[in-house]
PDB file of C-alpha atoms in Angstrom:
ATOM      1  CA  UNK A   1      59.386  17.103  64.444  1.00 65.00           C
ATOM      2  CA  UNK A   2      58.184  20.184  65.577  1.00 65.00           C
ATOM      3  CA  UNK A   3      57.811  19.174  69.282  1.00 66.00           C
ATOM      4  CA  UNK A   4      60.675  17.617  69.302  1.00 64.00           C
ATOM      5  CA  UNK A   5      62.956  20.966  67.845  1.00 63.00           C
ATOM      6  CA  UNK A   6      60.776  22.982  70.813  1.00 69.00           C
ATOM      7  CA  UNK A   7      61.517  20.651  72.825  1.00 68.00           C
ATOM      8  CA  UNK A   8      65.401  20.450  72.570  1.00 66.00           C
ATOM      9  CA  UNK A   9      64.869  24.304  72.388  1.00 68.00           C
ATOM     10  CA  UNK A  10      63.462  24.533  75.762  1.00 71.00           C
ATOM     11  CA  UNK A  11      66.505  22.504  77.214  1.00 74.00           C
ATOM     12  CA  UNK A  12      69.358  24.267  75.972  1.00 78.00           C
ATOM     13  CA  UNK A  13      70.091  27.436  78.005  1.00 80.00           C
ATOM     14  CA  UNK A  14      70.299  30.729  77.036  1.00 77.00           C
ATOM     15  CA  UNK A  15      73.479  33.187  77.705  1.00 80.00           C
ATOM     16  CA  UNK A  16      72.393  36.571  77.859  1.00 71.00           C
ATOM     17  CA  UNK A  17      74.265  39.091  75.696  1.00 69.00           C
ATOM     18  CA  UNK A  18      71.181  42.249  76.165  1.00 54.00           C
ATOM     19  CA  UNK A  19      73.103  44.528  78.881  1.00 51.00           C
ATOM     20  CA  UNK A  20      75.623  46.104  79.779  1.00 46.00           C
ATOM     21  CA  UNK A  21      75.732  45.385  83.527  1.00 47.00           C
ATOM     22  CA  UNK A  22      73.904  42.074  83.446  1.00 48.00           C
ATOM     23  CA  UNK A  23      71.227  40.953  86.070  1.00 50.00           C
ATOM     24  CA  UNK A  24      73.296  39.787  89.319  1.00 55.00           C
ATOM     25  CA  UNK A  25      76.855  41.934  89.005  1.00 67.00           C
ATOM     26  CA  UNK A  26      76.288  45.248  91.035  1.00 81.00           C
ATOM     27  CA  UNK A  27      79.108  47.482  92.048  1.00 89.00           C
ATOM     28  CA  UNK A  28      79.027  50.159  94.767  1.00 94.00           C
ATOM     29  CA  UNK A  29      80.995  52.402  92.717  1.00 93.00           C
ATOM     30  CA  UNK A  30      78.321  54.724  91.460  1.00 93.00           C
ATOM     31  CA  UNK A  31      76.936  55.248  94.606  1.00 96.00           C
ATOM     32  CA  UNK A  32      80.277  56.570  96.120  1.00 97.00           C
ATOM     33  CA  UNK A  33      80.735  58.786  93.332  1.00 96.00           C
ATOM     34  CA  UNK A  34      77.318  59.941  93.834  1.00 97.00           C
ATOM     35  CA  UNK A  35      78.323  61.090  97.437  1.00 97.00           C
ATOM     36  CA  UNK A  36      81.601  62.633  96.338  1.00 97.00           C
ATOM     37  CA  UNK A  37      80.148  64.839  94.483  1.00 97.00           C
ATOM     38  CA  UNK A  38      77.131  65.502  97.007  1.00 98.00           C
ATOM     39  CA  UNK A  39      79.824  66.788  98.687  1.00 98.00           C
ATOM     40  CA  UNK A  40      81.777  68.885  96.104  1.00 97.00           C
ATOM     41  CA  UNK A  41      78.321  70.288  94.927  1.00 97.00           C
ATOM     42  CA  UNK A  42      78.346  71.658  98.301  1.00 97.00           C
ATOM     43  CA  UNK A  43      81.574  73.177  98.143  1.00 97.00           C
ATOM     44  CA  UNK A  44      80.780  74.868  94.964  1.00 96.00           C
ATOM     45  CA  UNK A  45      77.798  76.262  96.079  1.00 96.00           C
ATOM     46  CA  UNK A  46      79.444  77.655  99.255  1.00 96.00           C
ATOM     47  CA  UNK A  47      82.393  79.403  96.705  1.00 95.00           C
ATOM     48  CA  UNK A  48      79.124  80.537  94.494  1.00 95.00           C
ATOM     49  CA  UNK A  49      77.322  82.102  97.212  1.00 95.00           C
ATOM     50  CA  UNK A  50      80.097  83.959  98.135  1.00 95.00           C
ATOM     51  CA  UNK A  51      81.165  84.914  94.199  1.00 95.00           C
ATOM     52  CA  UNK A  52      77.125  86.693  95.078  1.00 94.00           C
ATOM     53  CA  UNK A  53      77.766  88.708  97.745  1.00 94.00           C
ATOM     54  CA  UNK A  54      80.634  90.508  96.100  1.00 94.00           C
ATOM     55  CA  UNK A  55      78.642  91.037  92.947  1.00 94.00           C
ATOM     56  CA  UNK A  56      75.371  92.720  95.471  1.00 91.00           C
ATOM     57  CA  UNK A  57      77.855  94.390  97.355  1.00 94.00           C
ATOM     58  CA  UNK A  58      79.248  96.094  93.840  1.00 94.00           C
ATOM     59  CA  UNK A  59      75.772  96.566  92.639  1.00 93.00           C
ATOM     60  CA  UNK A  60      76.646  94.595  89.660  1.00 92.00           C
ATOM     61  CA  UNK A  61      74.691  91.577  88.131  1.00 92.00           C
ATOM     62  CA  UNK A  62      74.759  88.485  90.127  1.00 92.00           C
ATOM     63  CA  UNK A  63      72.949  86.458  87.163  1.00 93.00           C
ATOM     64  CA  UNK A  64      75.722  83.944  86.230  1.00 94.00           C
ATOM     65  CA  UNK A  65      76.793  83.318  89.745  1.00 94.00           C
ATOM     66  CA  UNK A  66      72.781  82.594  90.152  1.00 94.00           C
ATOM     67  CA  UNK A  67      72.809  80.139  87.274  1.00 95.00           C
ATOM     68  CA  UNK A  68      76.183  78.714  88.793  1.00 94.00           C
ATOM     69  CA  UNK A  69      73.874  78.238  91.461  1.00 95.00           C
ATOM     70  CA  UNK A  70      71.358  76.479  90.411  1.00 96.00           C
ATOM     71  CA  UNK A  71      73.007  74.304  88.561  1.00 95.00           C
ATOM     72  CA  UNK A  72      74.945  72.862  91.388  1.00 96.00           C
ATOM     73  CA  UNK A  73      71.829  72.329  93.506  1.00 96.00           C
ATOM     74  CA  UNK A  74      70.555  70.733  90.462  1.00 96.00           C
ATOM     75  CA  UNK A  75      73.626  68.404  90.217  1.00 96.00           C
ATOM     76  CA  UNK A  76      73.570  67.893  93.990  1.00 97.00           C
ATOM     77  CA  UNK A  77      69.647  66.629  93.956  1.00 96.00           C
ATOM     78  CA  UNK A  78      70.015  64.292  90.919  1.00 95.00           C
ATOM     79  CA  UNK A  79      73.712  62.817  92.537  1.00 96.00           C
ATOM     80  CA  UNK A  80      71.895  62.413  96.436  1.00 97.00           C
ATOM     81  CA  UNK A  81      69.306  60.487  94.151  1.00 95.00           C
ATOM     82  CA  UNK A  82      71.651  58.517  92.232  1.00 95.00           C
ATOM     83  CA  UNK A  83      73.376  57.288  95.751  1.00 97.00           C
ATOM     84  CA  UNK A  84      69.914  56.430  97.338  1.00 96.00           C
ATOM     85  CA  UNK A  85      69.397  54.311  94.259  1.00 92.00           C
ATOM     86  CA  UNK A  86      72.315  52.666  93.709  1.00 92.00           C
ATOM     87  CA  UNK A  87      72.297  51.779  97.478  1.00 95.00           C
ATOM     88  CA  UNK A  88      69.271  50.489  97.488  1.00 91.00           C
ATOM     89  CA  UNK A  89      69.273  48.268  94.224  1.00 87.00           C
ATOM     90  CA  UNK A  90      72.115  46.917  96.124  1.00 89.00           C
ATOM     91  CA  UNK A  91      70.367  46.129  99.140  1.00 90.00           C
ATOM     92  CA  UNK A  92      67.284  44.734  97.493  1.00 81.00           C
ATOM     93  CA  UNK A  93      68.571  42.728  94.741  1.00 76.00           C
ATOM     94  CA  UNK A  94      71.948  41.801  95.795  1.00 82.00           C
ATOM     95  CA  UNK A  95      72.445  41.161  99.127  1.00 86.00           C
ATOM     96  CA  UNK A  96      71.187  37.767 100.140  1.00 78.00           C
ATOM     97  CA  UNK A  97      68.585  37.150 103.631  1.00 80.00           C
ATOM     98  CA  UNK A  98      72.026  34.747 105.043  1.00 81.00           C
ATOM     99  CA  UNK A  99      73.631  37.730 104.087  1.00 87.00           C
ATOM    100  CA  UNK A 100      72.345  40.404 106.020  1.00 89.00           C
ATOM    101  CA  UNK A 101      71.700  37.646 109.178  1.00 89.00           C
ATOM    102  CA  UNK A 102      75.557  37.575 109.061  1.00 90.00           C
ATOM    103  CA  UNK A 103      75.872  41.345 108.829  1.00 93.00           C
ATOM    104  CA  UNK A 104      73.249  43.031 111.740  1.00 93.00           C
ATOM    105  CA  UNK A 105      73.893  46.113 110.792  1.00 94.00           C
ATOM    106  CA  UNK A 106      73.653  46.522 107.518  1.00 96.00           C
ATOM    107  CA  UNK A 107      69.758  47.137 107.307  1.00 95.00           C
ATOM    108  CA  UNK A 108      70.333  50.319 109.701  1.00 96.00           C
ATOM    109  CA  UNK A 109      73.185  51.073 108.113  1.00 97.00           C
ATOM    110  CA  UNK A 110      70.965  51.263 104.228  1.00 97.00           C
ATOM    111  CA  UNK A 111      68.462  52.901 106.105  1.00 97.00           C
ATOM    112  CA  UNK A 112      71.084  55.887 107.581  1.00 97.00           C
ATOM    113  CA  UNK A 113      72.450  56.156 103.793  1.00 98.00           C
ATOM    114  CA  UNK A 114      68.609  56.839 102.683  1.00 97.00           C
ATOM    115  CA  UNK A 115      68.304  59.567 105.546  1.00 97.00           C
ATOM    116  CA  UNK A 116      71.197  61.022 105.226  1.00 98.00           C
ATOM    117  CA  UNK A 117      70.835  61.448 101.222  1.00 97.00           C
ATOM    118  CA  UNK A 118      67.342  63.325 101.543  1.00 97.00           C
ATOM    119  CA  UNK A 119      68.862  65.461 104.114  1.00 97.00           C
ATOM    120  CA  UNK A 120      71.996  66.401 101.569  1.00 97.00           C
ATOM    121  CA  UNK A 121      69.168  67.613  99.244  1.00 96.00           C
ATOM    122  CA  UNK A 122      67.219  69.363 101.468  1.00 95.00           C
ATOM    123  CA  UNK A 123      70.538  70.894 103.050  1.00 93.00           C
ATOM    124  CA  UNK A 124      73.617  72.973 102.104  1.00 93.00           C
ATOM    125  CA  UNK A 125      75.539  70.889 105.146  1.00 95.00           C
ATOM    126  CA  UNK A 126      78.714  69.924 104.204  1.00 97.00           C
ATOM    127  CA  UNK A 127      79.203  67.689 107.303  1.00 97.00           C
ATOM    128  CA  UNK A 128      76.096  66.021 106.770  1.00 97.00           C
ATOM    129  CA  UNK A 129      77.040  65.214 102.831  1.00 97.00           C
ATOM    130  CA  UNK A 130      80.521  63.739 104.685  1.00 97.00           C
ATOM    131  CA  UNK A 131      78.313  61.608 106.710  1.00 98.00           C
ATOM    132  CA  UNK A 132      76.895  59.836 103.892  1.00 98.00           C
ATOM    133  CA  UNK A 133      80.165  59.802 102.358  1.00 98.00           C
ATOM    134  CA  UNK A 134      81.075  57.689 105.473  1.00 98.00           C
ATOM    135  CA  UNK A 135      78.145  55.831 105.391  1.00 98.00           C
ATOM    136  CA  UNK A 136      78.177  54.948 101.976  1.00 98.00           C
ATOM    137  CA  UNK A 137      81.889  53.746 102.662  1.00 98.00           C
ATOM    138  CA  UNK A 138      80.958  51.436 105.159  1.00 97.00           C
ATOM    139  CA  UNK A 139      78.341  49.617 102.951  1.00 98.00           C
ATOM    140  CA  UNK A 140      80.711  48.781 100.244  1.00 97.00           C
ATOM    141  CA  UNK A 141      83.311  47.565 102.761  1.00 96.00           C
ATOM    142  CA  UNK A 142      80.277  44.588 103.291  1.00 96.00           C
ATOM    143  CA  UNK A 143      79.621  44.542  99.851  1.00 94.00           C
ATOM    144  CA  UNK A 144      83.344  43.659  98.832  1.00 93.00           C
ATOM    145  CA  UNK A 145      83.551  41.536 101.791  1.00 92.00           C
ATOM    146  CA  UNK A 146      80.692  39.304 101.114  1.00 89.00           C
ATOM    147  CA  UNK A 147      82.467  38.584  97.679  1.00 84.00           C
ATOM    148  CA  UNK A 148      85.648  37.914  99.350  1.00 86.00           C
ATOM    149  CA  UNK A 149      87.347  40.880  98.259  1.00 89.00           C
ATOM    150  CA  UNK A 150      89.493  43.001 100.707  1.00 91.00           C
ATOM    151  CA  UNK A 151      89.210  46.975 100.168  1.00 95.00           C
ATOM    152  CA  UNK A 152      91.611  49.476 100.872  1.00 95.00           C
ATOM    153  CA  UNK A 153      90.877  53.154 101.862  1.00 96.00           C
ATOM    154  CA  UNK A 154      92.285  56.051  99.225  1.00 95.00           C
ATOM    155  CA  UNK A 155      92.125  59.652  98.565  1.00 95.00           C
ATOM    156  CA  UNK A 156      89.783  60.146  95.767  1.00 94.00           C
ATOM    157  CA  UNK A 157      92.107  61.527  92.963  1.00 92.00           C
ATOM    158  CA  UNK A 158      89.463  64.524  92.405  1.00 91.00           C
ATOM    159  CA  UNK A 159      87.728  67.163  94.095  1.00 92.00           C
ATOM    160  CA  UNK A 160      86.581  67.245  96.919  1.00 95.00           C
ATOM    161  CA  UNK A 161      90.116  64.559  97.401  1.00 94.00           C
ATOM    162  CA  UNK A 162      87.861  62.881 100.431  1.00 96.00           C
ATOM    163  CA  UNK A 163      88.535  58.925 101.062  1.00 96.00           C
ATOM    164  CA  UNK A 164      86.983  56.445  99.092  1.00 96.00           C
ATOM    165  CA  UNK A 165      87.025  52.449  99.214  1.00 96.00           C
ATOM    166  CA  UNK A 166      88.063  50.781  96.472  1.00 95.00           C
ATOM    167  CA  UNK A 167      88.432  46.730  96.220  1.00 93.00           C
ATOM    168  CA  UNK A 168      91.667  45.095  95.866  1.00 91.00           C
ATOM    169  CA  UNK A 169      91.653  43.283  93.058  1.00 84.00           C
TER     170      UNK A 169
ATOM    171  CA  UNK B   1      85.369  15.962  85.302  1.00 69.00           C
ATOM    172  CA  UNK B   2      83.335  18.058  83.643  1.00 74.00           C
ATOM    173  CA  UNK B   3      81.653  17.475  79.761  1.00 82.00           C
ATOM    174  CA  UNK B   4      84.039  19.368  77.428  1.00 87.00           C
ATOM    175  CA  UNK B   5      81.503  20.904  75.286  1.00 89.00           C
ATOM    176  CA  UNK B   6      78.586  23.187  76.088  1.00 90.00           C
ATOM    177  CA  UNK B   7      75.414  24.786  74.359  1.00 91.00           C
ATOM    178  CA  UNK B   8      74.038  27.940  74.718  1.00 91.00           C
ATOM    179  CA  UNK B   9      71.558  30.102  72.945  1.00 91.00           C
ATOM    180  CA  UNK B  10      72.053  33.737  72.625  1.00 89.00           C
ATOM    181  CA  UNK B  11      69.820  36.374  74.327  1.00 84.00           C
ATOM    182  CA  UNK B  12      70.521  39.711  73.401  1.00 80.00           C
ATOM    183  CA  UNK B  13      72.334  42.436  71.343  1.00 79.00           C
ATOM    184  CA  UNK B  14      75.270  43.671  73.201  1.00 82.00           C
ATOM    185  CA  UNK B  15      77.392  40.570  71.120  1.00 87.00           C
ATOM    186  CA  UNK B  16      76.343  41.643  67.542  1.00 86.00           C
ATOM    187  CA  UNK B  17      77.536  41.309  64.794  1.00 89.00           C
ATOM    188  CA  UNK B  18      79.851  38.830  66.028  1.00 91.00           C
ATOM    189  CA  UNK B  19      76.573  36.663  67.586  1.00 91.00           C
ATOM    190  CA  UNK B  20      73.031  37.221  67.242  1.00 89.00           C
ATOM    191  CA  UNK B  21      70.241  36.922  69.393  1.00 86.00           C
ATOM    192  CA  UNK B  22      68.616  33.299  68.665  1.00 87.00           C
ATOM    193  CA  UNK B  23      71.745  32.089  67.540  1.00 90.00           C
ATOM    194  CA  UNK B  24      73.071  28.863  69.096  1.00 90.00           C
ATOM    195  CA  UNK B  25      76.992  28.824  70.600  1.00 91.00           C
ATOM    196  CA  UNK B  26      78.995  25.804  71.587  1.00 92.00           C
ATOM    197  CA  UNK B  27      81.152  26.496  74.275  1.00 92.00           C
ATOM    198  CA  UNK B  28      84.724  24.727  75.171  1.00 92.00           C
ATOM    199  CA  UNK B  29      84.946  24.226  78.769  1.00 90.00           C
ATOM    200  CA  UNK B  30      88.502  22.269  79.170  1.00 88.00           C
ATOM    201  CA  UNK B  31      91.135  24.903  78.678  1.00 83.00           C
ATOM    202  CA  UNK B  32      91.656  28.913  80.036  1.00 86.00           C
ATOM    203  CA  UNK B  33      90.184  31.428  78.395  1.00 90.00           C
ATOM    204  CA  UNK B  34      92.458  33.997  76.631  1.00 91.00           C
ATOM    205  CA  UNK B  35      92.045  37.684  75.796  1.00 93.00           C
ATOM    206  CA  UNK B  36      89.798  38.052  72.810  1.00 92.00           C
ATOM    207  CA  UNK B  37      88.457  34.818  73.206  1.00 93.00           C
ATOM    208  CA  UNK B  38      83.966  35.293  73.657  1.00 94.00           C
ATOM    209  CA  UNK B  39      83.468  33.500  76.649  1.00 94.00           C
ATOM    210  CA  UNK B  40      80.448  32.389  78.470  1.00 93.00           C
ATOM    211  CA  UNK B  41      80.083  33.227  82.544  1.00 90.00           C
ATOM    212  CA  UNK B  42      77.979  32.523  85.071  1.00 86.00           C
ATOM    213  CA  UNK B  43      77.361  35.583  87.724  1.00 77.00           C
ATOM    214  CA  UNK B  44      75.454  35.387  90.666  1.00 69.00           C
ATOM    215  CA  UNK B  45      72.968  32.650  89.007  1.00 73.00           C
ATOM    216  CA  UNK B  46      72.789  34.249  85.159  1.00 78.00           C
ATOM    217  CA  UNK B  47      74.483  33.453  82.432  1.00 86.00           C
ATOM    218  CA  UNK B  48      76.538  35.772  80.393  1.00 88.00           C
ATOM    219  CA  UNK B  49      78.594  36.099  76.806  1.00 91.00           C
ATOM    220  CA  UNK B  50      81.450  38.462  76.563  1.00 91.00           C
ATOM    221  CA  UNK B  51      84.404  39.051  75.089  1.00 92.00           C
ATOM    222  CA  UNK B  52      87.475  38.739  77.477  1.00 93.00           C
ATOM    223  CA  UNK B  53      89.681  41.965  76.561  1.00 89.00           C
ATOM    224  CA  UNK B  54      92.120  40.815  79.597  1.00 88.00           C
ATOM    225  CA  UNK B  55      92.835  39.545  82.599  1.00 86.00           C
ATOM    226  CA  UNK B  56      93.298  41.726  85.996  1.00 80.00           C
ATOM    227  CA  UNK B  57      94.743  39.366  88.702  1.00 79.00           C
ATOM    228  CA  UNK B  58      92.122  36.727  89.318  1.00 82.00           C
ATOM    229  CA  UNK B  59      89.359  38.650  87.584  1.00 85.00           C
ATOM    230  CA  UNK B  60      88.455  38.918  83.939  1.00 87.00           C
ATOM    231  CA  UNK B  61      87.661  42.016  82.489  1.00 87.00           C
ATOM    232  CA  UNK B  62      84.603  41.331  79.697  1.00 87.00           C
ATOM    233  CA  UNK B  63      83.127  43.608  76.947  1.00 85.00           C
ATOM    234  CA  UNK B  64      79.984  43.311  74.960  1.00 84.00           C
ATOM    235  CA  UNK B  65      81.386  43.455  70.672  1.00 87.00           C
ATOM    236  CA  UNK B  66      78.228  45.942  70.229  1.00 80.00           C
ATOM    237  CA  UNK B  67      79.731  49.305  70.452  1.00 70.00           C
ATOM    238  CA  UNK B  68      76.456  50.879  70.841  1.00 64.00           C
ATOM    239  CA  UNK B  69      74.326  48.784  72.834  1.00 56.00           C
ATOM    240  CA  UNK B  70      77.377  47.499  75.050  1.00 50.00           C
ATOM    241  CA  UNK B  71      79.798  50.297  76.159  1.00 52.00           C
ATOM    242  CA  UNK B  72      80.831  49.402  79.619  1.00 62.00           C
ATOM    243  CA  UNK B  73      83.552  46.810  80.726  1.00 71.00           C
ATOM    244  CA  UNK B  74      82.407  44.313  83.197  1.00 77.00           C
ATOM    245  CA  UNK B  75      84.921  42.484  85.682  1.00 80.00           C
ATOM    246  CA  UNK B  76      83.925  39.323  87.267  1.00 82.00           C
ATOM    247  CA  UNK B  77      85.963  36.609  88.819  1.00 83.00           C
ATOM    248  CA  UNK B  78      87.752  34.087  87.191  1.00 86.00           C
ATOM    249  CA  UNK B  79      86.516  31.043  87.890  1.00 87.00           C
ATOM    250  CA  UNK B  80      82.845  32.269  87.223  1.00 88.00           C
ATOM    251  CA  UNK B  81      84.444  31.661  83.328  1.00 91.00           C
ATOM    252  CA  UNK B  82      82.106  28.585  82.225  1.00 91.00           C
ATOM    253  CA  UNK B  83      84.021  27.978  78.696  1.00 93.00           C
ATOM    254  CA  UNK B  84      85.059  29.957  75.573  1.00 93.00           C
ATOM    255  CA  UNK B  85      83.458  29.660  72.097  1.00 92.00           C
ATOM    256  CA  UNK B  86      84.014  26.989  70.021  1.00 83.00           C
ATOM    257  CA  UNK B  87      81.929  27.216  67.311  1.00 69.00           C
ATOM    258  CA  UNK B  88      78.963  29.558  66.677  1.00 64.00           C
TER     259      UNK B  88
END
């Protein structure tokens, strides 16, 4: 009787209820955010550095604009991170080989997103954080596609307010 | 046409209290699936159990019932619905 319940066991098949974004659904989403704020790091850092000067150039205590700072560089390196990750997980798990056959350049294309996110960290370069912005764009235009979902281009509804895709649904 | 009834057994938390992990689910496959109903999916080769809070066009928007271990809502396309719960 025992066999038999293990065996009936074995042949019914499971539906998984452990997380929250289940094995096989992926979503560029995180990754763009992760470049939209690569890039509005960037900006803050450029209004910080300047919020500096004025405090050397009054002899007063630049301390809090240092912490500012700091804590957008920190924000910048864990965001660039989040993108490469996100992009990647994407790329690895998601995309099938028929799948990347059918769109060449979508292996450079993960590969530019990788570069171009190490160089935002190592960087203050606003035009290279739009880059991956672009970049980053462009891969989730294949990624909607290759569900058979059209995308549309909008103005992100936030700081820094640069163009995002989103799908149509 | 397909067989009108379905079993499953449940792997996971994000469902509780409403189903446990271990438990066994029979799922309804003839009719549409409505808001609040627990459904059953199938998404790029797993299978999933949700609850469907509503419908967006042709996608379904699903929610784990476990506030803490299942925050995030989850949209997938309709027909990747297998059935609803029956009886659990």
């Amino acid at each position: 009787m025992k066999k038999l319940t293990s065996l009936v066991d074995k042949l019914i098949p499971k539906a998984h209820a452990h997380c929250d974004v289940p094995c096989g659904i992926y979503d560029p989403h995180r990754s763009i955010i992760g470049a939209l704020t690569v890039i509005r790091m960037m900006d803050i850092m450029e209004d910080t550095e300047k919020h500096i000067q004025e405090a050397e150039n009054k002899n007063e205590s630049a301390l809090v604009h240092q912490n500012n700072m700091q804590r957008a560089i920190a924000v910048k390196e864990e965001h660039a991170e989040i993108v490469k990750h996100e992009i990647r997980v994407i790329w690895g798990d998601y995309f099938k080989p028929e799948q990347r056959q059918q769109y060449e350049d979508l292996d450079n294309l993960t590969h530019q997103i990788m570069q171009l996110a190490s160089k935002s960290k190592q960087s203050a370069d606003r035009k290279t954080a739009e880059s991956l912005l672009e970049k980053v764009n462009s891969f989730a235009e294949i990624f909607w596609k290759t569900k058979g979902i059209e995308t549309k281009k909008v103005k992100a509804p936030y700081k820094p307010e640069a163009e995002i895709v989103i799908p149509v649904l | 046409m397909k067989f009108p009834i379905k079993i499953f057994r449940i792997s996971g938390h994000s469902m509780e209290p409403t189903l446990k992990n271990g438990q066994l689910v029979f799922i309804f496959t003839w009719f549409p699936a409505q808001p609040k109903d627990i459904v059953v999916a199938k998404i790029e080769g797993t299978t999933i159990v949700k609850r469907l809070k509503n419908w967006s066009g042709k996608h379904a928007v699903l929610e784990g019932d476990n506030q803490k271990h299942s925050t995030e809502k989850i949209m997938v396309l309709g027909n990747s619905i297998i059935g609803k719960l029956l009886i659990k």
